Short mmCIF file of C-alpha atoms and ligand atoms in Angstrom, two decimals:
data_model
loop_
_atom_site.label_atom_id
_atom_site.label_comp_id
_atom_site.label_asym_id
_atom_site.label_seq_id
_atom_site.Cartn_x
_atom_site.Cartn_y
_atom_site.Cartn_z
CA MET N 3 6.12 29.41 -36.99
CA ARG N 4 8.91 31.38 -35.22
CA LEU N 5 8.02 31.55 -31.59
CA GLN N 6 9.96 33.34 -28.68
CA TYR N 7 10.77 31.50 -25.51
CA PRO N 8 13.42 32.28 -22.87
CA ALA N 9 16.68 32.11 -23.70
CA SER N 10 17.74 30.47 -20.14
CA VAL N 11 15.98 27.10 -21.55
CA ARG N 12 18.22 24.68 -22.67
CA VAL N 13 16.59 22.16 -24.98
CA ILE N 14 18.45 18.54 -24.44
CA GLN N 15 16.32 16.16 -26.91
CA LEU N 16 15.44 12.55 -26.54
CA PRO N 17 13.95 10.11 -28.50
CA CYS N 18 11.01 9.79 -26.12
CA SER N 19 10.56 11.58 -22.59
CA GLY N 20 10.48 8.06 -21.33
CA ARG N 21 14.45 7.76 -22.00
CA VAL N 22 14.93 10.28 -19.35
CA ASP N 23 16.73 8.94 -16.40
CA ILE N 24 16.68 10.04 -12.64
CA LEU N 25 20.30 10.17 -12.95
CA HIS N 26 20.19 12.57 -15.78
CA LEU N 27 17.87 14.78 -13.92
CA LEU N 28 19.82 14.93 -10.74
CA LYS N 29 22.90 15.52 -12.84
CA ALA N 30 21.42 18.68 -13.99
CA PHE N 31 20.73 19.76 -10.26
CA GLU N 32 24.29 18.51 -9.37
CA GLU N 33 25.81 20.89 -12.23
CA GLY N 34 23.70 23.88 -10.85
CA ALA N 35 20.61 24.01 -12.88
CA ASP N 36 17.93 26.00 -11.10
CA GLY N 37 15.15 23.99 -12.54
CA VAL N 38 14.41 21.14 -14.96
CA TYR N 39 11.20 20.31 -16.76
CA VAL N 40 10.35 17.15 -18.97
CA ALA N 41 8.42 17.98 -21.73
CA GLY N 42 6.77 14.62 -23.00
CA CYS N 43 3.78 13.91 -25.45
CA MET N 44 0.39 14.08 -24.35
CA GLU N 45 -0.87 11.13 -22.04
CA GLY N 46 -2.11 8.40 -24.04
CA ASP N 47 -0.12 9.59 -27.49
CA CYS N 48 3.17 8.14 -26.42
CA HIS N 49 4.72 6.24 -29.30
CA PHE N 50 6.07 3.69 -27.28
CA LEU N 51 2.82 3.49 -25.20
CA THR N 52 3.80 4.34 -21.55
CA GLY N 53 6.87 6.71 -22.03
CA ASN N 54 5.62 9.76 -20.65
CA PHE N 55 4.11 8.11 -17.72
CA LYS N 56 7.21 6.43 -16.86
CA ALA N 57 8.91 10.04 -17.23
CA ARG N 58 6.36 11.58 -14.97
CA ARG N 59 6.97 9.06 -12.39
CA LYS N 60 10.88 9.46 -12.48
CA VAL N 61 10.07 13.33 -12.02
CA ASN N 62 8.02 12.55 -9.11
CA TYR N 63 10.77 10.55 -7.71
CA VAL N 64 13.26 13.33 -8.08
CA LYS N 65 10.72 15.74 -6.44
CA LYS N 66 11.31 13.46 -3.43
CA VAL N 67 14.82 13.27 -3.51
CA LEU N 68 14.93 17.07 -3.85
CA GLU N 69 12.72 17.40 -0.82
CA GLN N 70 14.93 15.37 0.97
CA LEU N 71 17.63 17.52 0.17
CA GLY N 72 15.71 20.44 1.55
CA MET N 73 15.68 21.87 -2.20
CA GLU N 74 11.94 23.17 -3.34
CA PRO N 75 10.58 20.08 -5.37
CA GLU N 76 8.98 22.84 -7.82
CA ARG N 77 12.47 23.08 -9.34
CA ILE N 78 11.28 20.10 -11.28
CA GLU N 79 8.29 19.40 -13.57
CA MET N 80 6.84 17.21 -15.99
CA TYR N 81 4.65 19.07 -18.68
CA ASN N 82 2.69 17.05 -21.48
CA MET N 83 2.17 19.01 -24.89
CA SER N 84 1.80 17.60 -28.49
CA SER N 85 4.70 18.11 -30.77
CA ALA N 86 2.16 20.11 -33.18
CA GLU N 87 1.84 22.63 -30.37
CA GLY N 88 4.26 25.25 -30.66
CA PRO N 89 2.68 28.03 -28.87
CA ARG N 90 2.12 25.57 -25.85
CA PHE N 91 5.95 24.99 -25.76
CA ALA N 92 6.62 28.52 -25.71
CA GLN N 93 4.01 29.17 -23.19
CA VAL N 94 5.20 26.33 -21.02
CA ALA N 95 8.85 27.55 -21.15
CA ARG N 96 7.59 30.86 -20.24
CA GLU N 97 5.64 29.67 -17.26
CA PHE N 98 8.60 27.40 -16.04
CA THR N 99 11.16 30.12 -16.26
CA GLN N 100 8.93 32.48 -14.28
CA ARG N 101 8.58 29.80 -11.72
CA ILE N 102 12.14 29.28 -11.24
CA GLN N 103 12.73 32.89 -11.26
CA GLU N 104 10.68 33.15 -8.21
CA LEU N 105 12.00 30.46 -6.48
CA GLY N 106 15.53 32.10 -7.13
CA PRO N 107 18.86 30.57 -8.03
CA SER N 108 19.68 26.65 -7.10
CA PRO N 109 21.13 26.69 -3.43
CA VAL N 110 23.83 24.41 -5.25
CA LYS N 111 24.77 27.05 -7.29
CA ALA N 112 24.90 29.60 -4.73
CA ALA N 113 26.82 27.82 -2.27
CA GLN N 114 29.54 26.99 -4.74
CA ALA N 115 29.56 30.93 -5.99
CA ALA N 116 30.01 32.08 -2.26
CA MET O 10 16.18 -12.68 -3.78
CA ILE O 11 17.07 -10.53 -0.85
CA VAL O 12 14.95 -7.37 -0.96
CA GLY O 13 15.62 -3.92 0.42
CA ASP O 14 14.60 -0.31 0.65
CA SER O 15 16.87 2.72 0.32
CA LYS O 16 17.32 4.52 3.82
CA PRO O 17 15.94 8.18 3.73
CA LEU O 18 18.53 10.50 2.48
CA GLU O 19 18.42 12.65 5.69
CA GLU O 20 19.32 9.55 7.67
CA ILE O 21 22.53 8.77 5.19
CA LEU O 22 23.28 12.24 5.37
CA GLU O 23 23.36 12.26 9.17
CA MET O 24 25.63 8.86 9.20
CA ILE O 25 28.28 10.58 7.09
CA LYS O 26 28.22 13.90 8.87
CA GLY O 27 31.68 15.60 9.25
CA ARG O 28 33.43 12.68 6.71
CA ASP O 29 34.68 14.30 3.76
CA LYS O 30 35.42 11.38 1.42
CA VAL O 31 32.64 9.21 0.73
CA LEU O 32 32.31 6.09 -1.28
CA VAL O 33 28.93 4.52 -2.31
CA LEU O 34 29.53 0.85 -2.76
CA GLY O 35 26.86 -1.15 -4.81
CA CYS O 36 26.41 -4.97 -5.40
CA ARG O 37 25.50 -6.57 -8.51
CA GLY O 38 23.47 -9.49 -6.80
CA CYS O 39 20.12 -9.31 -5.23
CA VAL O 40 20.11 -5.52 -4.85
CA THR O 41 20.65 -4.99 -8.40
CA VAL O 42 17.82 -7.06 -9.36
CA CYS O 43 15.05 -5.40 -6.49
CA ASN O 44 16.65 -2.12 -7.80
CA VAL O 45 18.11 -0.62 -4.61
CA GLY O 46 21.76 -1.44 -4.62
CA GLY O 47 23.17 -1.65 -8.09
CA GLU O 48 25.09 0.36 -10.46
CA LYS O 49 22.17 2.79 -11.24
CA GLU O 50 21.36 3.27 -7.38
CA VAL O 51 24.81 3.89 -6.59
CA GLY O 52 24.99 6.82 -9.08
CA ILE O 53 21.85 8.28 -8.03
CA LEU O 54 22.77 8.30 -4.37
CA ALA O 55 26.13 9.26 -5.10
CA THR O 56 24.61 12.18 -7.01
CA ALA O 57 22.37 13.06 -4.41
CA LEU O 58 25.08 13.13 -1.66
CA ARG O 59 27.26 15.37 -3.99
CA ILE O 60 24.17 17.80 -4.42
CA ALA O 61 23.69 17.94 -0.79
CA ARG O 62 27.44 18.67 0.04
CA LYS O 63 27.58 21.17 -2.67
CA LYS O 64 24.44 22.84 -1.77
CA ALA O 65 25.95 22.95 2.01
CA GLY O 66 29.42 24.50 0.69
CA GLN O 67 31.27 21.16 1.59
CA PRO O 68 33.74 19.16 -0.50
CA PRO O 69 31.59 17.27 -2.62
CA THR O 70 33.93 13.94 -2.97
CA VAL O 71 31.22 11.11 -3.20
CA ASP O 72 32.67 8.17 -5.39
CA GLY O 73 30.83 5.08 -6.60
CA MET O 74 31.79 1.41 -6.90
CA THR O 75 29.72 -1.63 -7.62
CA LEU O 76 31.13 -5.14 -6.84
CA GLU O 77 30.15 -8.19 -8.46
CA ARG O 78 28.64 -9.26 -4.92
CA GLN O 79 29.59 -8.26 -1.45
CA CYS O 80 28.78 -11.58 0.17
CA ASP O 81 32.18 -12.98 -0.93
CA PRO O 82 35.71 -12.16 0.25
CA GLU O 83 37.12 -12.29 -3.31
CA TYR O 84 34.98 -9.46 -4.32
CA ILE O 85 35.41 -7.61 -1.08
CA GLU O 86 39.14 -7.93 -1.89
CA GLU O 87 38.73 -5.25 -4.71
CA LEU O 88 38.42 -2.64 -2.44
CA ALA O 89 41.91 -3.42 -0.79
CA GLU O 90 43.42 -0.27 -2.87
CA VAL O 91 40.84 2.34 -2.18
CA ALA O 92 39.35 1.69 1.23
CA GLY O 93 41.93 3.77 3.02
CA ASP O 94 41.21 6.69 0.84
CA TYR O 95 37.71 7.16 2.32
CA ASP O 96 36.53 8.69 5.37
CA ALA O 97 33.09 6.88 4.98
CA ILE O 98 32.22 3.91 2.82
CA ILE O 99 28.38 3.28 2.54
CA SER O 100 27.55 -0.17 1.28
CA ILE O 101 24.26 -0.46 -0.45
CA ALA O 102 24.11 -4.32 -0.47
CA CYS O 103 21.96 -6.48 1.84
CA GLY O 104 23.23 -6.24 5.65
CA VAL O 105 25.83 -8.55 4.74
CA GLY O 106 27.66 -6.05 2.46
CA PRO O 107 28.50 -3.59 5.21
CA GLN O 108 29.39 -6.43 7.86
CA PHE O 109 31.93 -7.98 5.44
CA VAL O 110 33.30 -4.58 4.27
CA ALA O 111 33.93 -3.81 7.97
CA GLU O 112 35.42 -7.45 8.62
CA ARG O 113 37.77 -7.22 5.88
CA TYR O 114 38.87 -3.47 6.41
CA PRO O 115 38.87 -2.86 10.24
CA GLU O 116 39.92 0.69 9.96
CA ALA O 117 37.08 1.79 7.72
CA ALA O 118 33.93 3.53 8.90
CA VAL O 119 31.29 1.56 7.10
CA PHE O 120 27.56 2.58 7.02
CA PRO O 121 24.43 0.73 5.63
CA GLY O 122 22.62 2.74 3.04
CA ILE O 123 19.46 0.35 2.75
CA ASN O 124 17.40 -1.39 4.79
CA THR O 125 17.29 -5.24 4.22
CA THR O 126 13.66 -6.10 4.68
CA PHE O 127 12.89 -9.79 3.51
CA ILE O 128 13.35 -12.95 0.97
CA GLY O 129 10.93 -12.65 -1.45
CA GLY O 130 10.18 -12.16 -5.36
CA ALA O 131 8.72 -9.60 -8.12
CA LEU O 132 5.05 -9.60 -8.45
CA GLU O 133 5.52 -7.40 -11.28
CA HIS O 134 8.01 -4.70 -11.91
CA GLY O 135 8.55 -2.42 -9.08
CA VAL O 136 6.36 -4.54 -6.65
CA TRP O 137 8.21 -7.37 -4.43
CA ALA O 138 6.59 -9.76 -1.73
CA GLU O 139 7.86 -11.70 1.19
CA ARG O 140 8.16 -15.26 0.35
CA CYS O 141 10.08 -17.21 2.73
CA GLN O 142 11.61 -16.65 6.20
CA SER O 143 14.42 -18.90 6.10
CA CYS O 144 12.94 -21.44 8.59
CA GLY O 145 15.89 -23.75 7.66
CA ASN O 146 13.16 -26.79 7.16
CA CYS O 147 11.16 -26.30 4.16
CA LEU O 148 7.55 -27.38 4.16
CA VAL O 149 5.85 -25.64 1.22
CA HIS O 150 4.74 -28.77 -0.32
CA ASN O 151 2.18 -29.64 2.45
CA PHE O 152 0.42 -26.49 1.81
CA GLY O 153 0.09 -26.23 -1.90
CA GLY O 154 3.38 -24.87 -2.56
CA LEU O 155 2.51 -21.84 -0.23
CA CYS O 156 4.66 -20.94 2.85
CA PRO O 157 2.37 -20.64 5.95
CA ILE O 158 5.71 -19.58 8.08
CA ALA O 159 6.47 -16.28 5.83
CA ARG O 160 2.90 -15.41 4.42
CA CYS O 161 0.85 -16.14 7.66
CA SER O 162 1.16 -12.92 9.90
CA LYS O 163 0.96 -15.60 12.77
CA SER O 164 3.14 -18.33 10.99
CA LEU O 165 0.34 -20.55 11.93
CA MET O 166 1.05 -24.41 10.66
CA ASN O 167 -2.78 -25.34 11.21
CA GLY O 168 -4.62 -22.44 9.89
CA PRO O 169 -6.71 -20.14 9.28
CA CYS O 170 -7.16 -18.49 12.32
CA GLY O 171 -10.62 -16.87 13.19
CA GLY O 172 -9.27 -13.47 11.83
CA SER O 173 -9.47 -14.50 7.96
CA ALA O 174 -12.06 -12.86 6.34
CA LYS O 175 -12.78 -12.23 2.69
CA GLY O 176 -9.65 -14.00 1.79
CA ASN O 177 -7.89 -11.43 3.90
CA CYS O 178 -5.90 -11.49 7.04
CA GLU O 179 -7.16 -9.64 9.96
CA ILE O 180 -4.02 -7.33 10.02
CA SER O 181 -5.22 -5.64 6.99
CA PRO O 182 -7.68 -5.82 4.21
CA GLU O 183 -4.60 -5.49 2.02
CA VAL O 184 -2.75 -8.49 3.16
CA PRO O 185 -4.07 -11.72 1.72
CA CYS O 186 -4.68 -14.61 4.31
CA VAL O 187 -2.32 -17.26 3.01
CA TRP O 188 -4.12 -19.92 4.66
CA HIS O 189 -7.21 -19.02 2.67
CA GLN O 190 -5.33 -19.36 -0.31
CA ILE O 191 -3.86 -22.57 1.01
CA VAL O 192 -7.31 -24.19 1.58
CA GLU O 193 -8.22 -22.75 -1.86
CA LYS O 194 -5.59 -24.54 -3.59
CA MET O 195 -5.40 -27.64 -1.85
CA GLU O 196 -9.28 -27.79 -2.75
CA LYS O 197 -8.39 -27.26 -6.45
CA MET O 198 -5.89 -29.94 -6.54
CA GLY O 199 -8.24 -32.41 -4.74
CA ARG O 200 -5.73 -32.66 -1.68
CA LEU O 201 -7.89 -30.82 0.67
CA GLN O 202 -8.26 -34.12 3.04
CA GLU O 203 -4.26 -33.58 3.58
CA LEU O 204 -5.23 -30.52 5.67
CA GLU O 205 -6.74 -32.51 8.24
CA LYS O 206 -3.41 -33.55 9.88
CA VAL O 207 -2.44 -31.41 12.67
CA TRP O 208 1.06 -30.29 12.52
CA PRO O 209 2.85 -30.24 15.95
CA ASN O 210 4.72 -27.47 17.10
CA LYS O 211 7.24 -26.43 14.23
CA ASN O 212 10.92 -26.94 15.50
CA TRP O 213 12.50 -23.49 15.33
CA LEU O 214 15.95 -24.66 16.29
CA THR O 215 16.61 -24.65 12.62
CA SER O 216 15.52 -21.07 12.38
CA ARG O 217 17.08 -17.93 13.99
CA ASP O 218 15.82 -19.24 17.43
CA GLY O 219 18.68 -21.59 17.04
CA GLY O 220 21.19 -19.00 17.14
CA PRO O 221 23.32 -17.66 14.31
CA ARG O 222 23.52 -20.19 11.46
CA LYS O 223 26.59 -21.22 9.86
CA ARG O 224 26.89 -24.22 7.03
CA VAL O 225 30.27 -25.93 6.62
CA ARG O 226 30.12 -27.96 3.13
CA GLU O 227 33.32 -30.50 3.39
CA ASP O 228 32.74 -31.29 -0.46
CA LEU O 229 33.30 -27.56 -1.16
CA LYS O 230 35.97 -26.49 1.47
CA GLN O 231 39.21 -26.01 0.06
S1 SF4 F 13 8.66 -23.28 4.91
FE1 SF4 F 13 10.52 -22.30 5.79
S2 SF4 F 13 12.31 -22.57 4.21
FE2 SF4 F 13 10.03 -23.03 3.18
S3 SF4 F 13 9.45 -21.03 2.06
FE3 SF4 F 13 8.86 -21.11 4.33
S4 SF4 F 13 10.01 -20.09 5.88
FE4 SF4 F 13 11.01 -20.58 3.80
S1 SF4 F 14 -5.78 -14.04 9.15
FE1 SF4 F 14 -4.75 -15.93 7.80
S2 SF4 F 14 -2.83 -15.02 7.42
FE2 SF4 F 14 -3.71 -13.71 8.93
S3 SF4 F 14 -2.91 -14.55 10.84
FE3 SF4 F 14 -5.09 -15.62 10.67
S4 SF4 F 14 -4.34 -17.49 9.04
FE4 SF4 F 14 -2.76 -16.05 9.23
#
């Protein structure tokens, strides 16, 4: 299956979405990422039982941090998809990319460029 | 352990306004255990502050450092080389931390990054509850091992009060009435009759009411 998804999406692989850390997510924003999303397995399908639920809670935490920093919480999102759903992966990548395009560049990057 | 909550980022940003070089200072004691002031939280707060600075086009110098403890002068000493390099030091230890740092480095601008809330324990991962108010004269053995000082909203020694309903305190259905629990526990232990004792007013001199407390242990003093 060869599926197209936007080239602006950079995939970082982790053994489980539960491995993602609040610090990883914030670092991405510090380095100027316009948006970050975590793609975890379907709820109830985690090999480690609750990794994807934990990932969602961390994403929610970072949403609050972004809000407190005056940035749009929509710049970070959690998606659930099965590893057998290639088309859904590509669709989420397109959806999220469009959302971020609508929000525009990260204010972190914009201030650095100025 | 001593339990605390992170201060809102807005409040911290306001505190350090106009101060270029910032150090976030963690502690490996209680605040590490209650996930509010350890190495990890130092990383998170320092990163969040750098994002805020970058976003505002300000110099993003926010470093992090975590001391073994902030309630012991020997560890505070580790800051000696660097304290002078910063325009602000945010301590995310309990309230003892910022005070010890400020005492040792009188020139430094020290800010508390957390609110110290209570002495308690973890009910489960991510949930903590108050258990002790450091009254200075522990009596929990008389109450089935439950503390009426810290856990009864009115700190009653002779409870429950008339507000106890369905096992909960009158202040909120979310707050268990510890006196309800004491009675149940003592009954289960076959010690209910012990609760017939009427306790005189507690002597609060051993608590904060006697003024700031200090202990001198001659056996340990050097
Ligand atoms: S009786 Fe006093 S020392 Fe004992 S747990 Fe309660 S508040 Fe703490
Ligand atoms: S209802 Fe129970 S916990 Fe609340 S004030 Fe009365 S005795 Fe104390």
